[in-house]
mmCIF file of C-alpha atoms in Angstrom:
data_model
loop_
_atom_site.group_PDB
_atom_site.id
_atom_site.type_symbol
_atom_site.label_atom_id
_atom_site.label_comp_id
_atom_site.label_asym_id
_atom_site.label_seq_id
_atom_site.Cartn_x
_atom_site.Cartn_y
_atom_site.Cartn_z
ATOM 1 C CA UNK A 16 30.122 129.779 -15.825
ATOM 2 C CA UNK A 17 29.374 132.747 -18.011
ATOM 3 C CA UNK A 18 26.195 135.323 -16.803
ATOM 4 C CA UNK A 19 24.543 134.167 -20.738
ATOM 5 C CA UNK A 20 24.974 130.870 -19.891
ATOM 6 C CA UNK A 21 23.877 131.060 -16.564
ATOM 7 C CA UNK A 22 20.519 132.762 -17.747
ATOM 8 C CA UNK A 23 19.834 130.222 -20.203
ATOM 9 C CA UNK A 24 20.398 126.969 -17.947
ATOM 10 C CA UNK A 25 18.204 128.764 -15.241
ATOM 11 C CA UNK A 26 14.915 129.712 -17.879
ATOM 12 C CA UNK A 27 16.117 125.709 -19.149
ATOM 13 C CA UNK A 28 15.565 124.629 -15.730
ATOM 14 C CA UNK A 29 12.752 126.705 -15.324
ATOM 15 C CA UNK A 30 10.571 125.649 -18.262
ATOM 16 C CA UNK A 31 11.168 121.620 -18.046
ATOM 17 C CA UNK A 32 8.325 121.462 -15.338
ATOM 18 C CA UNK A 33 5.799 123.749 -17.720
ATOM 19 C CA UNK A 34 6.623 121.128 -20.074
ATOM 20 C CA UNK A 35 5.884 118.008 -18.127
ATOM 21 C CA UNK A 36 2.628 119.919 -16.642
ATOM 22 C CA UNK A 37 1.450 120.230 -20.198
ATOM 23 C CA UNK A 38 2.254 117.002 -21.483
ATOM 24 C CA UNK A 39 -0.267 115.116 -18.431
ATOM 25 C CA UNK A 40 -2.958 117.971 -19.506
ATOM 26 C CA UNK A 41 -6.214 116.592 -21.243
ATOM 27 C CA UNK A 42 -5.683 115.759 -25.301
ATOM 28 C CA UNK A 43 -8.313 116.739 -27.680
ATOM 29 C CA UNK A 44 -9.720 113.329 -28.268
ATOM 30 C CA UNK A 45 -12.025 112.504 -25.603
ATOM 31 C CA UNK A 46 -12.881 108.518 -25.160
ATOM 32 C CA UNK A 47 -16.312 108.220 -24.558
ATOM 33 C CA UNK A 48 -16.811 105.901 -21.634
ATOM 34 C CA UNK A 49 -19.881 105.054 -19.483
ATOM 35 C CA UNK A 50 -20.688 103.353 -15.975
ATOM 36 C CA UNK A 51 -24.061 102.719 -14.897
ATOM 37 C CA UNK A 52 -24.762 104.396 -11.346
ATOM 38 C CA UNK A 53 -25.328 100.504 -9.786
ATOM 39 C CA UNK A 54 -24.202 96.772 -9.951
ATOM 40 C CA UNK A 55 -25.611 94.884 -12.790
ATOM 41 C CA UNK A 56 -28.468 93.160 -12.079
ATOM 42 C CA UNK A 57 -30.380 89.979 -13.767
ATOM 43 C CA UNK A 58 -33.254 91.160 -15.875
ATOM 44 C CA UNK A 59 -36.486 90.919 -13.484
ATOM 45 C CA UNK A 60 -39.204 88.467 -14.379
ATOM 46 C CA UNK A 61 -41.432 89.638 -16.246
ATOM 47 C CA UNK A 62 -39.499 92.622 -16.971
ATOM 48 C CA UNK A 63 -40.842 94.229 -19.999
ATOM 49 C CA UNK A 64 -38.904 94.384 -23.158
ATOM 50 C CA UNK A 65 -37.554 97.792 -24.360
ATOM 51 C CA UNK A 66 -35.640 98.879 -27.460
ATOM 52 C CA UNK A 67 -33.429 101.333 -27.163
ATOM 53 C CA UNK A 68 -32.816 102.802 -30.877
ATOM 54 C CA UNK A 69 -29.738 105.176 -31.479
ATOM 55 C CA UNK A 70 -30.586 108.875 -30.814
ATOM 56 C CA UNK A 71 -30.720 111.407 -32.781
ATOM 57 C CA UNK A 72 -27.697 113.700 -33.163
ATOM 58 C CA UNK A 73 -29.003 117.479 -33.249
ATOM 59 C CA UNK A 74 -26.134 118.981 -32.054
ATOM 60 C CA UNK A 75 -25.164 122.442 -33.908
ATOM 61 C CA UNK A 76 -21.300 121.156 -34.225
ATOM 62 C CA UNK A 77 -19.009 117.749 -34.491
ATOM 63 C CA UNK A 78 -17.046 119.375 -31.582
ATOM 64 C CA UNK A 79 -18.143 118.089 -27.811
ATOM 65 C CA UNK A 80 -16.104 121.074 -26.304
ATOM 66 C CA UNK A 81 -13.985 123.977 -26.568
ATOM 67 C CA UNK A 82 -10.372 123.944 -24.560
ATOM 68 C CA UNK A 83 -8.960 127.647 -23.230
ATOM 69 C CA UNK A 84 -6.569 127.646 -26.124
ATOM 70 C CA UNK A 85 -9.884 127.809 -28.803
ATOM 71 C CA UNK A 86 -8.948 124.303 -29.855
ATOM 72 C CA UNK A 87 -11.895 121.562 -29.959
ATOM 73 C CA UNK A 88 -12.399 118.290 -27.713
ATOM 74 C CA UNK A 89 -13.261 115.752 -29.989
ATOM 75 C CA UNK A 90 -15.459 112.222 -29.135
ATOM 76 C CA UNK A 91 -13.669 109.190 -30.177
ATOM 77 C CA UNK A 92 -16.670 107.465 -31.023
ATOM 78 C CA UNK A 93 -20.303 108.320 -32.167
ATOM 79 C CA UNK A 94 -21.937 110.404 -29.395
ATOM 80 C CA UNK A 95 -25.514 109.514 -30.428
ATOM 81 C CA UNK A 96 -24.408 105.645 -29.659
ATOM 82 C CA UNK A 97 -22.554 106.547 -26.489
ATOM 83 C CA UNK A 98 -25.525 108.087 -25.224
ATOM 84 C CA UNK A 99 -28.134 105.498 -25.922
ATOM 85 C CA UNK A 100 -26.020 102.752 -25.373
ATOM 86 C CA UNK A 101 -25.465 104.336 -21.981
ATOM 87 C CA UNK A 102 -29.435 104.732 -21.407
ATOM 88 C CA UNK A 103 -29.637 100.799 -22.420
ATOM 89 C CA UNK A 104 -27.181 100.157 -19.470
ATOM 90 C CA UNK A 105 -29.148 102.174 -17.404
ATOM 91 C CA UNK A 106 -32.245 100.403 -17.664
ATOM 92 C CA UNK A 107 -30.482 97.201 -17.519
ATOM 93 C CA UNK A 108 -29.096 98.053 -14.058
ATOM 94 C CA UNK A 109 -33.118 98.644 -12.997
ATOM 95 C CA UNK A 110 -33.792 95.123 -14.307
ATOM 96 C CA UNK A 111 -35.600 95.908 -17.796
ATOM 97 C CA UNK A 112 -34.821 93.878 -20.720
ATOM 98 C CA UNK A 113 -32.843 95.777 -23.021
ATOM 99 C CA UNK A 114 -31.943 95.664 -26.713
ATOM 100 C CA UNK A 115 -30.418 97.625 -28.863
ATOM 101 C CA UNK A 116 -31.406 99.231 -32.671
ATOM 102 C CA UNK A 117 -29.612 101.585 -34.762
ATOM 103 C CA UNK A 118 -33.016 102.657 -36.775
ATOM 104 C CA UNK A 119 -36.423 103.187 -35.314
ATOM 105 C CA UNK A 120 -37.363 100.840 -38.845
ATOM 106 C CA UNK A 121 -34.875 97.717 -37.197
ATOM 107 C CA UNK A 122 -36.756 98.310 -33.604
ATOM 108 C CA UNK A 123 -40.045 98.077 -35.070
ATOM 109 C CA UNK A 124 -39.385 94.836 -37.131
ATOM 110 C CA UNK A 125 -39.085 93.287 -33.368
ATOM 111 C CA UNK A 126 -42.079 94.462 -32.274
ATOM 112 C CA UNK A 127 -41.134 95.099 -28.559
ATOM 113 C CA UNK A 128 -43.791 96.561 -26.468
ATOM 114 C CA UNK A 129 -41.424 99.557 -25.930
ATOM 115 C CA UNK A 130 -39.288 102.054 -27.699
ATOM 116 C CA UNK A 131 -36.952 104.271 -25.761
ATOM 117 C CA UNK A 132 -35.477 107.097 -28.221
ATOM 118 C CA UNK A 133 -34.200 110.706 -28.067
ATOM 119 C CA UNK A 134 -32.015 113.598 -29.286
ATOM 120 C CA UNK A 135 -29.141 114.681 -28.299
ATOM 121 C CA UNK A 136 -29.230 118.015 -28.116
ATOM 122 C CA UNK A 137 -25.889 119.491 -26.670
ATOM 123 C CA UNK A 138 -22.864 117.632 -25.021
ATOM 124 C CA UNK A 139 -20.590 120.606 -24.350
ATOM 125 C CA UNK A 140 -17.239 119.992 -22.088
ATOM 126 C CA UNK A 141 -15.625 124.093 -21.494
ATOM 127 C CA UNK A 142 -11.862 124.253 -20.279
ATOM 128 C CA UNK A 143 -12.173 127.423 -18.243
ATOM 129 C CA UNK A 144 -8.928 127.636 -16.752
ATOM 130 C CA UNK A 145 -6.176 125.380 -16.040
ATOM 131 C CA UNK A 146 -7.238 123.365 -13.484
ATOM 132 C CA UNK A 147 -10.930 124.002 -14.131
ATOM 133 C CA UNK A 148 -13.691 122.352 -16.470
ATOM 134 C CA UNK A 149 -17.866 122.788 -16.946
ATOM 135 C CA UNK A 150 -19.592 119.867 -19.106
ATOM 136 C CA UNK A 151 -23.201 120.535 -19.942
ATOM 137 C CA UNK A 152 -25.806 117.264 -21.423
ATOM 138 C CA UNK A 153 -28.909 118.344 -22.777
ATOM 139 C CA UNK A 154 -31.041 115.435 -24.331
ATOM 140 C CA UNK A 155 -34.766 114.933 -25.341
ATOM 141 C CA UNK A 156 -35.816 110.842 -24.235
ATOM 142 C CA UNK A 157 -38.635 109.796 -25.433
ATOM 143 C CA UNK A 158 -40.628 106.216 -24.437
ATOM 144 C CA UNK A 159 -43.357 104.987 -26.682
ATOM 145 C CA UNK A 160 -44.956 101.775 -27.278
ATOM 146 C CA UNK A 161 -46.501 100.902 -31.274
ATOM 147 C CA UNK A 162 -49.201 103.092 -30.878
ATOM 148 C CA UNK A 163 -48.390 106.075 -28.936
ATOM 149 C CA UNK A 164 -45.667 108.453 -26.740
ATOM 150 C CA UNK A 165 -45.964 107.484 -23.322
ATOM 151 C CA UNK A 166 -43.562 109.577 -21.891
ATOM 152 C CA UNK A 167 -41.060 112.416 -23.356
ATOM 153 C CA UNK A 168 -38.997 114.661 -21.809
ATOM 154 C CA UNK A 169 -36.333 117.319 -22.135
ATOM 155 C CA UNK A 170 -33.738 116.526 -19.094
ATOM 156 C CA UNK A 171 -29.977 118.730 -18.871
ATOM 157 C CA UNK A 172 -27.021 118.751 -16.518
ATOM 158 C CA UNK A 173 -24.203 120.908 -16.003
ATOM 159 C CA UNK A 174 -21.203 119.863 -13.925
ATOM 160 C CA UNK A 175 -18.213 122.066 -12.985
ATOM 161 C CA UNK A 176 -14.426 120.299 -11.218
ATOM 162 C CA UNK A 177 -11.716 121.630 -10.243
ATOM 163 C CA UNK A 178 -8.177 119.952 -10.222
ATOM 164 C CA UNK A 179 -5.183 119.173 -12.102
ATOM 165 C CA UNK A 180 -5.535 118.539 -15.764
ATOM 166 C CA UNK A 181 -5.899 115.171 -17.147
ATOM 167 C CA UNK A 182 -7.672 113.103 -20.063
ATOM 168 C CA UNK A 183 -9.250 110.772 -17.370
ATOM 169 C CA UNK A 184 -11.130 114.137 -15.550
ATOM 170 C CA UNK A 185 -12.616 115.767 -18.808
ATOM 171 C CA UNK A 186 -13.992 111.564 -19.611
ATOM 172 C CA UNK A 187 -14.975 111.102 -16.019
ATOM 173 C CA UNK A 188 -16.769 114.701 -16.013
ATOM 174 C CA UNK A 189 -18.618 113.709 -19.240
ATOM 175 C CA UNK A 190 -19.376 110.301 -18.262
ATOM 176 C CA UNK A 191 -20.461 111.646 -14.461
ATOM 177 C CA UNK A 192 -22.599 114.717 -16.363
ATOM 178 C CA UNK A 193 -24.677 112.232 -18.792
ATOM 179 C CA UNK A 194 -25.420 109.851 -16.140
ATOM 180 C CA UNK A 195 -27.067 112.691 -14.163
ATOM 181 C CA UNK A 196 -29.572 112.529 -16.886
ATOM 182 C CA UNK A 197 -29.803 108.784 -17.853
ATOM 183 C CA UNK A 198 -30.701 107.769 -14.032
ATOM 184 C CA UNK A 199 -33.339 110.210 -14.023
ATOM 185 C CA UNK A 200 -34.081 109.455 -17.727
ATOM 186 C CA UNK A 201 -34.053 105.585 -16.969
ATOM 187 C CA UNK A 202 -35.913 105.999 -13.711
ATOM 188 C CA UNK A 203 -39.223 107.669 -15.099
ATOM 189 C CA UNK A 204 -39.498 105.517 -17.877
ATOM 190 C CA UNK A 205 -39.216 102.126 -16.026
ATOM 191 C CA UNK A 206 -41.968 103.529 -13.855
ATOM 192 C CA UNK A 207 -44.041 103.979 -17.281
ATOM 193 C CA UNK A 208 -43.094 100.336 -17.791
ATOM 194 C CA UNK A 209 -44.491 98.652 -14.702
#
């Protein structure tokens, strides 16, 4: 076999596994996907009934992230549902009776003797390497019944893995990074509740 020839079958054989490693690397398009942090439980009796109205989307950019090469992650979905969606489960899981709104207007009309609601304020995911990823959730959660705030809050997390690149581990990070906020989130304002 010719030296040319040679050369190029050996950088061939050489690049074939960059390939492959960058085709199982996370895509832009992040699906947003949430587990509560428990089993599903029956609503308790007497639970109160909460609202949980779609939060407010304050975030500076459509973006949820920045990859090493300067392109963007992108959600899949609406964040501002994800997220309260995700609080609804939440407080589900501690028994509360949940429903859902997508206006503060549609949550009043059912007069429920509480309102959880918020802003999301940043939901940043940061490829810092190859193998390496940060997420960041920074929300404002607010409980109020018809005539007043009975509890607000400004709650953040920041979570940082290590290991080989994947869609699954930027969507688990996420997922694992909001739920540090929701249980705490959930938590405090079922304690309001009681």
């Amino acid at each position: 076999m010719p030296i040319p020839l040679r050369r190029a079958f050996a950088l061939l054989v050489a690049l074939i596994p960059l390939v492959f490693l960058a085709a199982c690397g996370p895509s832009n398009s992040v699906r947003l996907m949430y587990t509560p942090s428990g089993a599903a439980v029956l609503p308790k009796p007497g639970a109160p009934r909460v609202t949980v109205v779609m939060f407010d989307d304050k975030r500076p950019r459509q973006a949820i992230g920045e990859r090493q090469d300067g392109s963007s992650f992108m959600a899949n979905a609406l964040v501002s549902d994800w997220v309260s969606r995700a609080l609804g489960e939440e407080l589900a899981r501690l028994g509360e009776q949940v429903s859902y709104a997508s206006i503060m207007m549609q949550a009043r009309t059912a007069n429920p003797p509480y309102i959880a609601s918020g802003v999301v304020n940043e939901i940043w995911i940061r490829e810092n390497g190859p193998t390496s990823l940060a997420a960041t959730v920074r929300l404002t959660v607010t409980l109020s019944t018809p005539d007043k705030v009975i509890y607000s809050e400004s709650l953040s997390s920041t979570q940082e893995r290590r290991g080989l690149p994947s869609a699954s581990g930027v969507e688990s990070l996420v997922a694992d990074t909001l739920r540090d906020v929701l249980v705490v989130a959930a938590g405090k304002m079922a304690e309001k509740m009681r």
